[in-house]
XYZ file of C-alpha atoms in Angstrom:
440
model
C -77.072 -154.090 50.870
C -78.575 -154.932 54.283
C -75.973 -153.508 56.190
C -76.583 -150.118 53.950
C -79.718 -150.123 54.731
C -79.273 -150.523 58.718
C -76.803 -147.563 58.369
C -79.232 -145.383 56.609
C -82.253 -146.356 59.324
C -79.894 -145.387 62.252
C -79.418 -142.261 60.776
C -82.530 -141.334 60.489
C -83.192 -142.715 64.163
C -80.274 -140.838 65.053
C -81.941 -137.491 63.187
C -85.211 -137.483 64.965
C -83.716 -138.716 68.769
C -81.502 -135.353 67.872
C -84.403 -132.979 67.010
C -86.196 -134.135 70.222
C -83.143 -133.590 72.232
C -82.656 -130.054 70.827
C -86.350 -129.512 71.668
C -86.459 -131.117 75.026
C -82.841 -129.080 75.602
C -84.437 -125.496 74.692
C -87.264 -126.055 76.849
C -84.817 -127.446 80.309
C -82.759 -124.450 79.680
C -85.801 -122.151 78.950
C -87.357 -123.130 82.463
C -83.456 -123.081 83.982
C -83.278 -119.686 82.811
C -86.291 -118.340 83.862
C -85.689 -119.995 87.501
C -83.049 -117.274 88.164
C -82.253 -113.633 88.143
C -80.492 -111.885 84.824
C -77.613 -110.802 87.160
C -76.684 -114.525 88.141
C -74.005 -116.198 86.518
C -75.618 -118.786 85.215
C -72.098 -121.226 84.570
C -71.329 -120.416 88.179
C -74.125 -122.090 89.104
C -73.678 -125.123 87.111
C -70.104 -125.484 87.855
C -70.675 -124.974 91.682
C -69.550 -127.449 93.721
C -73.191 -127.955 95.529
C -74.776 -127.117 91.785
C -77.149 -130.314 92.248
C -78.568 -128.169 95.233
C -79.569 -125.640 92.941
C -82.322 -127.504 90.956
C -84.916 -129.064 91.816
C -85.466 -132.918 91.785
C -87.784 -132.282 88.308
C -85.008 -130.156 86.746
C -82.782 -132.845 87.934
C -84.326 -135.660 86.240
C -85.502 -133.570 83.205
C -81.216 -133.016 82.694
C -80.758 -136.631 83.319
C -83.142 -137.856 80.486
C -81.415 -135.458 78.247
C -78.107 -137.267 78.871
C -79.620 -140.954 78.327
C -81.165 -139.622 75.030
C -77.635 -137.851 73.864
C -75.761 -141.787 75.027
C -78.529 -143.549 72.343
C -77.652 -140.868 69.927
C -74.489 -141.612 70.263
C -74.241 -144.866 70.394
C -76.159 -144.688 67.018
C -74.183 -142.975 65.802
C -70.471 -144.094 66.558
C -69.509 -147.067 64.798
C -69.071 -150.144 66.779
C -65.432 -150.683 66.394
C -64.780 -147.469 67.403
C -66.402 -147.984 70.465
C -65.049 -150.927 71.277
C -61.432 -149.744 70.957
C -62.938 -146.856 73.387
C -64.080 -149.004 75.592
C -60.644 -151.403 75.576
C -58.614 -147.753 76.344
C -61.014 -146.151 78.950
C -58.602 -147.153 81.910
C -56.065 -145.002 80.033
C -57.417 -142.308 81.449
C -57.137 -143.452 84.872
C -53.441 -143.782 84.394
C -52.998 -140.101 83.021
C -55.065 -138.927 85.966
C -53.066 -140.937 88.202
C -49.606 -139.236 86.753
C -51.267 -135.780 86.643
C -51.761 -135.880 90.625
C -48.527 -137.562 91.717
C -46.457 -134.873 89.885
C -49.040 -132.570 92.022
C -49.716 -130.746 88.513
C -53.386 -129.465 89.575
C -51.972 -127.135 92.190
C -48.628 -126.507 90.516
C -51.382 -124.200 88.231
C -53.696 -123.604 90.845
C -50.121 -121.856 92.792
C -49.378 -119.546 89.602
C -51.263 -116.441 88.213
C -54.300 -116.686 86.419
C -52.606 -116.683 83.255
C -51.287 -120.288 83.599
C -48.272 -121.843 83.086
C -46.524 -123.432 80.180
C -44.579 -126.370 79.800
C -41.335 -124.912 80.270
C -42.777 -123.174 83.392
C -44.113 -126.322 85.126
C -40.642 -128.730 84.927
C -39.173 -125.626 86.699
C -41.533 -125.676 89.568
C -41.072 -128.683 89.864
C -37.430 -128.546 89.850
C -37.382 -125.947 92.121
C -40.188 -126.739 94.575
C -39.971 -130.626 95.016
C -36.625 -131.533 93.315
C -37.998 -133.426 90.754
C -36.563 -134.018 87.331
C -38.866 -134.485 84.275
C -38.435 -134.357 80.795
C -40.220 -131.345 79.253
C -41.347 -133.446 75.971
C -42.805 -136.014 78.217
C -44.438 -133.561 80.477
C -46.156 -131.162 77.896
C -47.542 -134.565 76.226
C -49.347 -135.852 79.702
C -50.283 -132.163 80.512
C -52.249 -132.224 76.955
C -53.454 -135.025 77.668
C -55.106 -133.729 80.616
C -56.595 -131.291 78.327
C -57.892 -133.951 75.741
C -59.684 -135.457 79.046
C -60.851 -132.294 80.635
C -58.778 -131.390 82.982
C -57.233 -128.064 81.771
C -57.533 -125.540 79.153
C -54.945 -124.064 77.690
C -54.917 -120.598 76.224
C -52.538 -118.932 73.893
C -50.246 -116.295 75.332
C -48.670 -113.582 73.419
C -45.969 -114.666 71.963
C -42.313 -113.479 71.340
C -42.251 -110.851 68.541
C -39.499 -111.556 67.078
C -40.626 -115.389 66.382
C -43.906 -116.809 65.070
C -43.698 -119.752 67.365
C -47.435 -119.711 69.381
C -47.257 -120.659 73.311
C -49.288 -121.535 75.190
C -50.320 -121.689 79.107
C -52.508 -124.411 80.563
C -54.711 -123.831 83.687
C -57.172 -126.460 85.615
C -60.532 -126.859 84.029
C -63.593 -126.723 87.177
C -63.122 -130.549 86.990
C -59.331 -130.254 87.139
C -59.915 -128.619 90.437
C -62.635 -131.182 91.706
C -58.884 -133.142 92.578
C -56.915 -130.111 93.726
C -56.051 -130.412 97.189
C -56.435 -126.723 97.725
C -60.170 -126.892 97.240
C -61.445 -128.053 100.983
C -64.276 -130.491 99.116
C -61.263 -132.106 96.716
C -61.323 -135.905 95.819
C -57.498 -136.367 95.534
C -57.494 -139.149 98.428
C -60.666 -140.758 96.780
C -58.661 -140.822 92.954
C -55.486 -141.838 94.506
C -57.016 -144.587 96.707
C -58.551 -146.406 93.757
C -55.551 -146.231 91.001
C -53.199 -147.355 93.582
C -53.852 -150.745 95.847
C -57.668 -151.152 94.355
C -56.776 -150.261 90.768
C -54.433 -152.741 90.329
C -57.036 -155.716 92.089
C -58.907 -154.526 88.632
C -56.347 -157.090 86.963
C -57.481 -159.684 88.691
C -61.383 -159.543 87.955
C -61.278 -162.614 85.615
C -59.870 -164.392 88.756
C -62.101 -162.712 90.962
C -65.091 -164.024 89.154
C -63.359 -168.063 88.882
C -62.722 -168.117 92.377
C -65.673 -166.392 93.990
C -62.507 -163.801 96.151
C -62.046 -160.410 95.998
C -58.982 -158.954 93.905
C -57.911 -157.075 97.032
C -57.581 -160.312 98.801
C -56.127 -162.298 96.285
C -53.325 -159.943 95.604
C -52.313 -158.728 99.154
C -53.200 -162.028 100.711
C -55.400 -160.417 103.633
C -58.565 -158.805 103.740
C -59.082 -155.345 102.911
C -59.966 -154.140 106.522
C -56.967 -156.559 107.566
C -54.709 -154.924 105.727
C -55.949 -151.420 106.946
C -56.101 -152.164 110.144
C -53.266 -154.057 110.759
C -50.864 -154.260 108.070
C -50.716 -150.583 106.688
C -52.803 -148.256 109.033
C -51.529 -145.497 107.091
C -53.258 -146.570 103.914
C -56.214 -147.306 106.290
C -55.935 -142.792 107.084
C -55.831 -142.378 103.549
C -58.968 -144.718 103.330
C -60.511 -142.804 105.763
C -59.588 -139.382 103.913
C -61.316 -140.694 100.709
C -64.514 -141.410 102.481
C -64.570 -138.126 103.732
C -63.894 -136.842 100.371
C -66.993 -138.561 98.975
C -69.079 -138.026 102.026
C -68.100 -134.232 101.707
C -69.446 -134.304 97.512
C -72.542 -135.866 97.617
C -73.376 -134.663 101.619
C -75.631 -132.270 99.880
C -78.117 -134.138 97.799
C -78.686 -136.498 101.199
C -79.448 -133.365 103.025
C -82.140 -132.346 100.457
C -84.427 -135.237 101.461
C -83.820 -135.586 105.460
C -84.536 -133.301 107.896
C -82.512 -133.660 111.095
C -83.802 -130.749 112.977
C -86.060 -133.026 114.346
C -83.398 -135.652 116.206
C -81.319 -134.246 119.177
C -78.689 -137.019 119.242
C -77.388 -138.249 116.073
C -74.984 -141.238 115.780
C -73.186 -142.289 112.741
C -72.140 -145.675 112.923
C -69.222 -146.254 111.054
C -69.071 -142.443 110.550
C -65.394 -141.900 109.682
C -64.385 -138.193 110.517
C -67.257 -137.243 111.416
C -67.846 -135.454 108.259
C -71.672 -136.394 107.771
C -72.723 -134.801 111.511
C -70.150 -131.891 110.544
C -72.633 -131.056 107.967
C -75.581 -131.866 109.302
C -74.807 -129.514 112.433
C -73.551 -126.836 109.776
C -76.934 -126.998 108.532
C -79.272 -127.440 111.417
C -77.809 -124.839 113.100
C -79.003 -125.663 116.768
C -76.550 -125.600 119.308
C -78.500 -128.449 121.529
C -78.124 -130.678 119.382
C -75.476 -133.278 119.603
C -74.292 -136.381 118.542
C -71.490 -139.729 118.384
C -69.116 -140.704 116.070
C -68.909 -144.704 116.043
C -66.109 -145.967 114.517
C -63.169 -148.571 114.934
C -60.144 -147.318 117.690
C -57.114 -147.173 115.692
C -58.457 -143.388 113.902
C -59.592 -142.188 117.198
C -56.569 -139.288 117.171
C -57.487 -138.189 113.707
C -61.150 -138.238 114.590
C -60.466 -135.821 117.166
C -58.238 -133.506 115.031
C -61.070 -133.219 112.698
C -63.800 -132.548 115.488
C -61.649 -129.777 116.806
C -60.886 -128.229 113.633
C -64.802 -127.927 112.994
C -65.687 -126.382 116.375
C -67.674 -129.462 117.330
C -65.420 -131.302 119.996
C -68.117 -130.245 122.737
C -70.854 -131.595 120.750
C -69.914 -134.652 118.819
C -68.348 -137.560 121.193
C -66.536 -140.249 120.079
C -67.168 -143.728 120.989
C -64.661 -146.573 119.668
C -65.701 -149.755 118.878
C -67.048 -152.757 116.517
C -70.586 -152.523 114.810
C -70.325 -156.748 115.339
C -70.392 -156.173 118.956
C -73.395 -155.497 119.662
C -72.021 -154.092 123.795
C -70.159 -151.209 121.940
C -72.978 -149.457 119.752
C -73.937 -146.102 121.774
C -77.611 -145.801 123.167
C -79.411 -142.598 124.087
C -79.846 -141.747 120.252
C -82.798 -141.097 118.058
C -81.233 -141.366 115.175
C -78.322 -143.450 113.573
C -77.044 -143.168 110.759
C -75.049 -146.002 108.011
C -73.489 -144.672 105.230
C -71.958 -146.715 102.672
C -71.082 -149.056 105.137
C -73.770 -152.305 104.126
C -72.081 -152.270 100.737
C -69.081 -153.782 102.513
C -70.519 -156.912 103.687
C -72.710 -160.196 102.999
C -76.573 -160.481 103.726
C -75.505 -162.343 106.921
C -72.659 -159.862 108.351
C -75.443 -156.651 107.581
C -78.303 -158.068 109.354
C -75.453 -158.857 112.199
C -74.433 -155.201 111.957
C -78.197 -153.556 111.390
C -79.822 -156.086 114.208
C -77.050 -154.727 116.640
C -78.038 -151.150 115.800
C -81.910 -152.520 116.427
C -81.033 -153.253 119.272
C -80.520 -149.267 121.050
C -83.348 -148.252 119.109
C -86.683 -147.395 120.283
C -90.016 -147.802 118.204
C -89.559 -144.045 117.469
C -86.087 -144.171 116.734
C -84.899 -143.467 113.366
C -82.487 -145.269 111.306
C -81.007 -143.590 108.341
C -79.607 -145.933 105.290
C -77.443 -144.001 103.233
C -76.840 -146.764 100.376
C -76.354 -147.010 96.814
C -79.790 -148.710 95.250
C -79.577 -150.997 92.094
C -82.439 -149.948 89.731
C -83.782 -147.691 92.278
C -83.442 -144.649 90.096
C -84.999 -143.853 86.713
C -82.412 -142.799 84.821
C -79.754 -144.719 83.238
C -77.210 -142.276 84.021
C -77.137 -142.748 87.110
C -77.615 -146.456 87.351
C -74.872 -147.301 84.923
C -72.476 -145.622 87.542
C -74.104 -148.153 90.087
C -73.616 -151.141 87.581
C -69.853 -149.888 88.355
C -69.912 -149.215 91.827
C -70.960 -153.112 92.552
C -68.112 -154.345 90.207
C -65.505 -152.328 92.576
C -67.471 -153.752 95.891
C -67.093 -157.560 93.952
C -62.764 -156.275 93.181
C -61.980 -154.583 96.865
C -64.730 -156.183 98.858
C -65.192 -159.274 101.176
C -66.854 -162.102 99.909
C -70.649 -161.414 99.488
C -69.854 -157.176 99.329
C -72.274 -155.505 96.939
C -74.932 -153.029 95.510
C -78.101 -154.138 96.385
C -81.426 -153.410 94.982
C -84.192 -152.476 96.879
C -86.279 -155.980 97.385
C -82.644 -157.105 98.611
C -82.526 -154.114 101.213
C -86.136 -154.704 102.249
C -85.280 -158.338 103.318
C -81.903 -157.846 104.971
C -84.217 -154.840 106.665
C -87.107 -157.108 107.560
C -84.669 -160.101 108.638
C -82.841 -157.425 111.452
C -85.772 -156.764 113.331
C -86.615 -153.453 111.252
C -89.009 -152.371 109.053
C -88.648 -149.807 105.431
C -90.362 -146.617 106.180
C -89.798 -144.660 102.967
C -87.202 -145.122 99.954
C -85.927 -141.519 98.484
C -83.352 -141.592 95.588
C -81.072 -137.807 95.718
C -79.475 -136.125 93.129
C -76.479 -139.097 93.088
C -75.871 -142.162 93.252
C -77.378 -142.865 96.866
C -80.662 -143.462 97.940
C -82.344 -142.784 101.336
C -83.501 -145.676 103.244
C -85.750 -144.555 106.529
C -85.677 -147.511 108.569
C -87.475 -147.968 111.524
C -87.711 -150.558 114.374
C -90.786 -152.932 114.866
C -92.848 -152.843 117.596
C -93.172 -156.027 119.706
C-alpha cells in the first residue's frame, strides 16, 4: 500500500514538472523563433557545428534548465531497476562506437550518394576499398545499433517489385558526422583515444581508488606523459590530434567571453597545434598580431605542418620546451594562455607550472585559464559532465590530477604569485579564469 501510494505521488509530480516543461518549452522556442528571420532554417542552426554561438548566454541557460527539468521527469518516471540495468550497460555504447569507427563506417556513408547505403552495400566497400571481410548479419546488427544510439538514420528505399521484402539505406545522423573524419572539426582522434589505452584503465578504477594510482599507470607501468613521450610517441600524435579535436569544438564558446584584440603577442603554453591562436587570429583578424606556441620538442615537426597549413608560419613561432623550467617559458607576451593543462597535475606541480608563467609576466599582463570548474556552473547538465571529466583525470592522470572548483583555483592562483581577476563560465564545460600578476 505504501509503495502504491509513492507511485501514484510521483506521477502526479511527474504530471505537473511535465506541464511546466511544456510551458517553459513553448515560451524558449517562442523567443528562439522570434530571434531569427522566417527564411532561416531553423534545424540548421541548431545542428550547426558552432550552434552554441548562435544564442545567447540567457537562451543558453534557459535550454539548459529545460534539460535538468526533463532528467527529474525522467528519473520519476523510469523505474529504478530499469535504470540501474541502464546505467550497468552505458559503456556498451562506447564499444559500438568504438567498432563503428574502426570499420571507418561514418565515411563509408558519408563517400556514397545521399541516398545511403544498405547492408549489403557497406561489406562490399569494404571488401573492395580496404580488403576487409565482415559478415553481413553481424554488420547490419552493429550498423542498427548505431541507429538505436543516434548515429544514423535509415530510410526505406524502393524496393524490388517483384518481392515485398522492404530495404533499407542507412546514412550518418549530424552526430554521426560529429566523428567523421571528413568534417575538418571531427572528434574521431578524441573517441578513439579514450576507448583504446584510457578506456581500458576504466577497469581498473576500483584499484585506482585502493591504491591512490592512476589506471593508466597501473596498467602500462609508466606514466601517461612517459609513455607518450618516450615509449609510444605515436600515440603521444594521436594525443595531440584529440586535443586539437576538442580545442577545435568548444574554441567557440571561449571566444564569446575574451576579447584578444586587445593583446599583440599571445602565447599558449602547452598549446598543442596551435589550434587555440589559429582561431583566435581567424577571428581577430589583425595581421600585427602575433604569437608562440609553447610546447614539449618531440611534436615540433607536426607543429609546424599545422602552422603552415593555416597560413600562420610568419606569425605564430614555436618555442620548445618544459612549463617546469621556468628558463624555457617565452617572455615579450601580454598574454598566455593554459588550456586544459592544470587538470593534469597536483596543487604543488600547478603552482610550479603557473609561478613559472608569473614569472614573464608584467602587472598588466594577462593570464588566461581555460579550465573545467567544479560547481562553477548552474546547471546540472553541465556539471554532471564535469563530475565525469574528474573521474577520467583520477583513471589517466598523475597522482593528484583533477577538476577543481573554484575556491581550489583561487588558492593554487593566490599561492603562484597571481591574483583571480574575473571567473566566466561559456556555453561548455570550461570556465574562464582571468588571472593576473600581483604587484610588488
Amino acid at each position: 500500500k505504501k509503495t502504491y501510494k509513492t507511485q501514484q505521488m510521483k506521477k502526479k509530480i511527474a504530471f505537473v514538472s511535465f506541464l511546466i516543461l511544456i510551458t517553459s518549452f513553448s515560451v524558449f522556442l517562442a523567443l528562439f523563433f522570434k530571434k531569427y528571420d522566417e527564411e532561416d532554417n531553423i534545424f540548421e542552426i541548431l545542428n550547426a557545428k558552432d550552434s552554441t554561438n548562435n544564442i545567447s548566454w540567457i537562451e543558453f541557460m534557459i535550454g539548459s534548465k529545460l534539460l535538468d527539468l526533463l532528467d527529474f521527469i525522467r528519473n520519476l518516471l523510469i523505474p529504478d531497476d530499469i535504470r540501474a540495468i541502464q546505467l550497468s550497460t552505458d559503456y556498451w555504447k562506447s564499444y559500438i562506437l568504438k567498432a563503428i569507427l574502426d570499420l571507418k563506417l561514418i565515411d563509408t556513408f558519408n563517400e556514397a550518394d545521399s541516398k545511403g547505403l544498405s547492408c549489403k552495400d557497406v561489406r562490399e566497400v569494404l571488401k573492395e576499398r580496404d580488403g576487409i571481410m565482415v559478415d553481413q548479419f553481424f554488420l547490419c546488427r552493429l550498423i542498427k545499433a548505431g541507429t538505436s544510439i543516434g548515429l544514423f538514420k535509415k530510410q526505406l528505399y524502393p524496393s524490388n517489385p517483384h518481392t515485398t521484402k522492404p530495404v533499407y539505406k542507412y546514412l550518418p545522423t549530424s552526430l554521426g558526422n560529429i566523428f567523421s573524419i571528413r568534417n575538418k572539426d571531427n572528434i574521431y582522434s578524441w573517441a578513439n583515444m579514450i576507448t583504446d589505452e584510457t578506456g581500458l584503465s576504466y577497469h581498473l578504477l576500483t584499484d585506482v581508488v585502493r591504491e591512490g594510482k592512476s589506471g593508466f599507470s597501473l596498467q602500462t607501468g609508466k606514466e601517461i606523459w612517459d609513455y607518450y613521450q618516450n615509449d609510444n610517441p605515436a600515440d603521444g600524435i594521436v594525443f595531440n590530434k584529440a586535443m586539437e579535436n576538442l580545442s577545435s569544438r568548444f574554441i567557440n564558446p571561449i571566444l564569446d567571453n575574451v576579447d584578444f584584440r586587445i593583446h599583440n603577442r599571445i602565447c599558449d603554453i602547452g598549446g598543442g597545434y596551435g589550434t587555440i591562436l589559429s582561431y583566435i587570429f581567424d577571428q581577430s583578424q589583425n595581421d600585427n598580431q602575433s604569437g608562440v606556441v609553447f610546447d614539449i620538442p618531440h611534436i615540433k615537426d607536426q607543429i609546424h605542418s599545422f602552422l603552415s597549413n593555416k597560413g600562420l608560419s610568419n606569425r605564430i613561432d614555436i618555442v620548445s620546451g618544459d612549463f617546469f623550467d621556468q628558463d624555457t617559458i617565452p617572455d615579450s607576451c601580454d598574454a598566455y594562455i593554459i588550456k586544459s593543462v592544470l587538470q593534469d597535475w597536483s596543487d604543488y606541480d600547478s603552482i610550479k607550472i603557473l609561478s613559472n608563467v608569473a614569472s614573464k609576466m608584467s602587472s598588466t599582463d594577462r593570464l588566461y585559464l581555460f579550465e573545467v570548474v567544479i560547481d562553477g556552473h548552474s546547471s546540472n547538465f553541465i556539471e554532471k559532465e564535469k563530475r565525469l571529466l574528474d573521474i577520467l583525470m583520477m583513471v589517466v592522470g598523475k597522482a593528484g590530477a583533477r577538476q577543481r572548483t573554484l575556491i581550489e583555483f583561487t588558492a593554487i592562483i593566490k599561492a603562484s604569485g597571481l591574483k583571480l581577476v574575473s571567473h566566466s563560465p561559456t556555453k561548455s564545460v570550461f570556465s574562464i579564469l582571468e588571472v593576473q600578476k600581483i604587484s610588488n
